[in-house]
Amino acid sequence: MYNTKAKVNKFNLALIAVGIVILLMLPSSLSASHYRYGNMSWTLDNSTNSTTIRLKFQAGFKTSKYAFLQTVGQTDDDKVEIIWGDGESDNVTIKTITVVGDDSSVVEIGVNSGGTWVTGVTHTYADNGTYIVSWTDGQRITNIHNIPSSINKDWRLETKVTIGGIYAGNVSPVSSVPPVVLVQDNTTDNFTYQVSAIDANSGDNLHFRWGTYKEFIDNTSSSTYSKPNGMELSSDGYINWDVKDSVLGDDDGEGTGGGEVDALWSAFIMIEDSGSSGDNKSYVPIDFFFKIACATCAPPPFTVFPSGTQTVSVNNGKTFTIKSKDDSTSAPTISVISSCSDNSSIWSTSSSNSMVGEDNITTFTISFTPDSSMGGTTCVVPIRSTDVDGMTKDQSLSIQISAVANADPTAPILLSPADDANVTSPVTFRFAGSTDSDGDNVSYTRYVCTNSGFVGC
């Protein structure tokens, strides 16, 4: 018996040794590094005086990490534990809503009710007050330039919830961005990006700020979060970043300053809403990445994109038209990363391509007819244009859903100068005025964009 046992032990040791060798041979891409994006928001459930909230949450993960991430509509039970801030917590279900295409998939939390998926989960608080709702875990993307490798494995999302009192009826802002935003390196003009957000409470002001290490990684730590080198964030969510080699480093893959191709930078942003007195009523997180692309990887610009907040009335359909162009042999592909609804009778998209001069043009339309259950809510829709080489351009569409039926005014028509004409300063623009079938007064807002991509208006 002793000799038999000794042989078995030798065999087991041999297996272990082989296993160690195999593990050492595996590429680093197979390591547990998959978290790459997250946001949160919340509304009151059914009543402005309610102490019940509906929490909505989206996260981006490496598509190849889990089987359920590879198919839109697939769910995984008890994957997420929400900590409600009042001593209670719940394990909830997540569903894959988008496979982005850069090995990223976006999921949301919700419940299956009678075979129908309902986005978000509810929680009732015993008393009015302020609560910090959070979700925390590990396995963030590695090799991030502005987070030390020794501590970048963890991640945390939190939102501030205020119930009742002087904040009765308040809901949080809503925002959404892609998991990873590509940045063309070493360009003469700075890279710019608008983080879009919207608030259903009229009169609330939104303020954007950098998040803290405690809010986004570890709420017990004294470490500090460092924003991407040289990146500036305005209070209204406008990002400006000088990505020249002289600032971030070499772009040929040999540098280490963060300007090399495939370099990752983490962005932690908090969006706060405040009343007329400037008090902070709530905040929501946006946690995502910027990734450096090659200096010759020009993104396909949007040439037509709805500006400002778009209002849609319940049971009234509205169509949004978006265009993007590229001078390569193929038209770009326009896609929605997260939509206002996964119900095809409410939300649908279509796309067509055409050649105009030397440009391949993609025309993308979104048809949206919100039902009565969506009245008084908001959504932010990240839209992506991808060229044949995989370079992307990202911009978001903000939508306010009104519970009151209301027809849109007609669009003003540019009379002079001609559209797309070259002009000299000073210039006078003349429009044929709008009309409104409801008899409402019509006001006008002018948006001035700093580049042809209609970004930074």
JSON list of N, CA and C in Angstrom, two decimals, residues 262-292:
[
{"chain": "A", "resi": 262, "resn": "ASP", "atom": "N", "xyz": [-2.28, 52.07, -28.19]},
{"chain": "A", "resi": 262, "resn": "ASP", "atom": "CA", "xyz": [-2.95, 51.15, -27.26]},
{"chain": "A", "resi": 262, "resn": "ASP", "atom": "C", "xyz": [-2.81, 51.55, -25.80]},
{"chain": "A", "resi": 263, "resn": "ALA", "atom": "N", "xyz": [-2.18, 52.69, -25.51]},
{"chain": "A", "resi": 263, "resn": "ALA", "atom": "CA", "xyz": [-2.09, 53.13, -24.12]},
{"chain": "A", "resi": 263, "resn": "ALA", "atom": "C", "xyz": [-3.49, 53.43, -23.58]},
{"chain": "A", "resi": 264, "resn": "LEU", "atom": "N", "xyz": [-3.75, 52.99, -22.35]},
{"chain": "A", "resi": 264, "resn": "LEU", "atom": "CA", "xyz": [-5.06, 53.16, -21.72]},
{"chain": "A", "resi": 264, "resn": "LEU", "atom": "C", "xyz": [-5.00, 54.21, -20.62]},
{"chain": "A", "resi": 265, "resn": "TRP", "atom": "N", "xyz": [-6.01, 55.08, -20.61]},
{"chain": "A", "resi": 265, "resn": "TRP", "atom": "CA", "xyz": [-6.16, 56.09, -19.57]},
{"chain": "A", "resi": 265, "resn": "TRP", "atom": "C", "xyz": [-7.58, 55.98, -18.98]},
{"chain": "A", "resi": 266, "resn": "SER", "atom": "N", "xyz": [-7.65, 56.00, -17.68]},
{"chain": "A", "resi": 266, "resn": "SER", "atom": "CA", "xyz": [-8.94, 55.86, -17.00]},
{"chain": "A", "resi": 266, "resn": "SER", "atom": "C", "xyz": [-9.54, 57.22, -16.70]},
{"chain": "A", "resi": 267, "resn": "ALA", "atom": "N", "xyz": [-10.85, 57.34, -16.92]},
{"chain": "A", "resi": 267, "resn": "ALA", "atom": "CA", "xyz": [-11.56, 58.60, -16.63]},
{"chain": "A", "resi": 267, "resn": "ALA", "atom": "C", "xyz": [-12.65, 58.34, -15.60]},
{"chain": "A", "resi": 268, "resn": "PHE", "atom": "N", "xyz": [-12.54, 58.94, -14.42]},
{"chain": "A", "resi": 268, "resn": "PHE", "atom": "CA", "xyz": [-13.57, 58.88, -13.38]},
{"chain": "A", "resi": 268, "resn": "PHE", "atom": "C", "xyz": [-14.26, 60.24, -13.33]},
{"chain": "A", "resi": 269, "resn": "ILE", "atom": "N", "xyz": [-15.53, 60.29, -13.64]},
{"chain": "A", "resi": 269, "resn": "ILE", "atom": "CA", "xyz": [-16.25, 61.56, -13.66]},
{"chain": "A", "resi": 269, "resn": "ILE", "atom": "C", "xyz": [-17.53, 61.44, -12.85]},
{"chain": "A", "resi": 270, "resn": "MET", "atom": "N", "xyz": [-17.78, 62.43, -12.00]},
{"chain": "A", "resi": 270, "resn": "MET", "atom": "CA", "xyz": [-19.03, 62.52, -11.25]},
{"chain": "A", "resi": 270, "resn": "MET", "atom": "C", "xyz": [-19.87, 63.65, -11.84]},
{"chain": "A", "resi": 271, "resn": "ILE", "atom": "N", "xyz": [-21.17, 63.38, -12.01]},
{"chain": "A", "resi": 271, "resn": "ILE", "atom": "CA", "xyz": [-22.12, 64.38, -12.50]},
{"chain": "A", "resi": 271, "resn": "ILE", "atom": "C", "xyz": [-23.09, 64.70, -11.37]},
{"chain": "A", "resi": 272, "resn": "GLU", "atom": "N", "xyz": [-23.07, 65.95, -10.90]},
{"chain": "A", "resi": 272, "resn": "GLU", "atom": "CA", "xyz": [-23.89, 66.37, -9.78]},
{"chain": "A", "resi": 272, "resn": "GLU", "atom": "C", "xyz": [-25.05, 67.22, -10.28]},
{"chain": "A", "resi": 273, "resn": "ASP", "atom": "N", "xyz": [-26.20, 67.10, -9.61]},
{"chain": "A", "resi": 273, "resn": "ASP", "atom": "CA", "xyz": [-27.31, 68.02, -9.90]},
{"chain": "A", "resi": 273, "resn": "ASP", "atom": "C", "xyz": [-27.56, 68.89, -8.67]},
{"chain": "A", "resi": 274, "resn": "SER", "atom": "N", "xyz": [-27.86, 70.14, -8.92]},
{"chain": "A", "resi": 274, "resn": "SER", "atom": "CA", "xyz": [-28.07, 71.09, -7.83]},
{"chain": "A", "resi": 274, "resn": "SER", "atom": "C", "xyz": [-29.22, 72.01, -8.16]},
{"chain": "A", "resi": 275, "resn": "GLY", "atom": "N", "xyz": [-29.87, 72.54, -7.11]},
{"chain": "A", "resi": 275, "resn": "GLY", "atom": "CA", "xyz": [-30.97, 73.47, -7.27]},
{"chain": "A", "resi": 275, "resn": "GLY", "atom": "C", "xyz": [-30.47, 74.90, -7.41]},
{"chain": "A", "resi": 276, "resn": "SER", "atom": "N", "xyz": [-31.40, 75.83, -7.32]},
{"chain": "A", "resi": 276, "resn": "SER", "atom": "CA", "xyz": [-31.06, 77.25, -7.51]},
{"chain": "A", "resi": 276, "resn": "SER", "atom": "C", "xyz": [-30.10, 77.75, -6.43]},
{"chain": "A", "resi": 277, "resn": "SER", "atom": "N", "xyz": [-30.11, 77.11, -5.26]},
{"chain": "A", "resi": 277, "resn": "SER", "atom": "CA", "xyz": [-29.23, 77.55, -4.17]},
{"chain": "A", "resi": 277, "resn": "SER", "atom": "C", "xyz": [-27.84, 76.94, -4.29]},
{"chain": "A", "resi": 278, "resn": "GLY", "atom": "N", "xyz": [-27.64, 76.06, -5.26]},
{"chain": "A", "resi": 278, "resn": "GLY", "atom": "CA", "xyz": [-26.33, 75.47, -5.48]},
{"chain": "A", "resi": 278, "resn": "GLY", "atom": "C", "xyz": [-26.05, 74.24, -4.65]},
{"chain": "A", "resi": 279, "resn": "ASP", "atom": "N", "xyz": [-27.07, 73.74, -3.92]},
{"chain": "A", "resi": 279, "resn": "ASP", "atom": "CA", "xyz": [-26.86, 72.57, -3.07]},
{"chain": "A", "resi": 279, "resn": "ASP", "atom": "C", "xyz": [-26.77, 71.30, -3.93]},
{"chain": "A", "resi": 280, "resn": "ASN", "atom": "N", "xyz": [-25.90, 70.39, -3.52]},
{"chain": "A", "resi": 280, "resn": "ASN", "atom": "CA", "xyz": [-25.71, 69.13, -4.24]},
{"chain": "A", "resi": 280, "resn": "ASN", "atom": "C", "xyz": [-26.78, 68.13, -3.80]},
{"chain": "A", "resi": 281, "resn": "LYS", "atom": "N", "xyz": [-27.73, 67.86, -4.71]},
{"chain": "A", "resi": 281, "resn": "LYS", "atom": "CA", "xyz": [-28.85, 66.98, -4.36]},
{"chain": "A", "resi": 281, "resn": "LYS", "atom": "C", "xyz": [-28.52, 65.51, -4.59]},
{"chain": "A", "resi": 282, "resn": "SER", "atom": "N", "xyz": [-27.75, 65.23, -5.62]},
{"chain": "A", "resi": 282, "resn": "SER", "atom": "CA", "xyz": [-27.38, 63.85, -5.91]},
{"chain": "A", "resi": 282, "resn": "SER", "atom": "C", "xyz": [-26.21, 63.86, -6.88]},
{"chain": "A", "resi": 283, "resn": "TYR", "atom": "N", "xyz": [-25.60, 62.70, -7.08]},
{"chain": "A", "resi": 283, "resn": "TYR", "atom": "CA", "xyz": [-24.58, 62.57, -8.11]},
{"chain": "A", "resi": 283, "resn": "TYR", "atom": "C", "xyz": [-24.61, 61.16, -8.69]},
{"chain": "A", "resi": 284, "resn": "VAL", "atom": "N", "xyz": [-24.11, 61.05, -9.93]},
{"chain": "A", "resi": 284, "resn": "VAL", "atom": "CA", "xyz": [-24.03, 59.75, -10.60]},
{"chain": "A", "resi": 284, "resn": "VAL", "atom": "C", "xyz": [-22.64, 59.59, -11.19]},
{"chain": "A", "resi": 285, "resn": "PRO", "atom": "N", "xyz": [-22.14, 58.34, -11.29]},
{"chain": "A", "resi": 285, "resn": "PRO", "atom": "CA", "xyz": [-20.77, 58.12, -11.77]},
{"chain": "A", "resi": 285, "resn": "PRO", "atom": "C", "xyz": [-20.72, 57.74, -13.25]},
{"chain": "A", "resi": 286, "resn": "ILE", "atom": "N", "xyz": [-19.62, 58.11, -13.89]},
{"chain": "A", "resi": 286, "resn": "ILE", "atom": "CA", "xyz": [-19.26, 57.62, -15.22]},
{"chain": "A", "resi": 286, "resn": "ILE", "atom": "C", "xyz": [-17.80, 57.17, -15.13]},
{"chain": "A", "resi": 287, "resn": "ASP", "atom": "N", "xyz": [-17.56, 55.89, -15.40]},
{"chain": "A", "resi": 287, "resn": "ASP", "atom": "CA", "xyz": [-16.24, 55.29, -15.29]},
{"chain": "A", "resi": 287, "resn": "ASP", "atom": "C", "xyz": [-15.93, 54.61, -16.62]},
{"chain": "A", "resi": 288, "resn": "PHE", "atom": "N", "xyz": [-14.94, 55.13, -17.37]},
{"chain": "A", "resi": 288, "resn": "PHE", "atom": "CA", "xyz": [-14.65, 54.57, -18.69]},
{"chain": "A", "resi": 288, "resn": "PHE", "atom": "C", "xyz": [-13.19, 54.82, -19.04]},
{"chain": "A", "resi": 289, "resn": "PHE", "atom": "N", "xyz": [-12.78, 54.45, -20.27]},
{"chain": "A", "resi": 289, "resn": "PHE", "atom": "CA", "xyz": [-11.38, 54.53, -20.65]},
{"chain": "A", "resi": 289, "resn": "PHE", "atom": "C", "xyz": [-11.20, 55.29, -21.97]},
{"chain": "A", "resi": 290, "resn": "PHE", "atom": "N", "xyz": [-10.06, 55.98, -22.07]},
{"chain": "A", "resi": 290, "resn": "PHE", "atom": "CA", "xyz": [-9.58, 56.51, -23.33]},
{"chain": "A", "resi": 290, "resn": "PHE", "atom": "C", "xyz": [-8.40, 55.64, -23.78]},
{"chain": "A", "resi": 291, "resn": "LYS", "atom": "N", "xyz": [-8.39, 55.30, -25.07]},
{"chain": "A", "resi": 291, "resn": "LYS", "atom": "CA", "xyz": [-7.33, 54.45, -25.61]},
{"chain": "A", "resi": 291, "resn": "LYS", "atom": "C", "xyz": [-6.69, 55.14, -26.81]},
{"chain": "A", "resi": 292, "resn": "ILE", "atom": "N", "xyz": [-5.35, 55.24, -26.80]},
{"chain": "A", "resi": 292, "resn": "ILE", "atom": "CA", "xyz": [-4.63, 55.92, -27.86]},
{"chain": "A", "resi": 292, "resn": "ILE", "atom": "C", "xyz": [-4.58, 55.06, -29.11]}
]
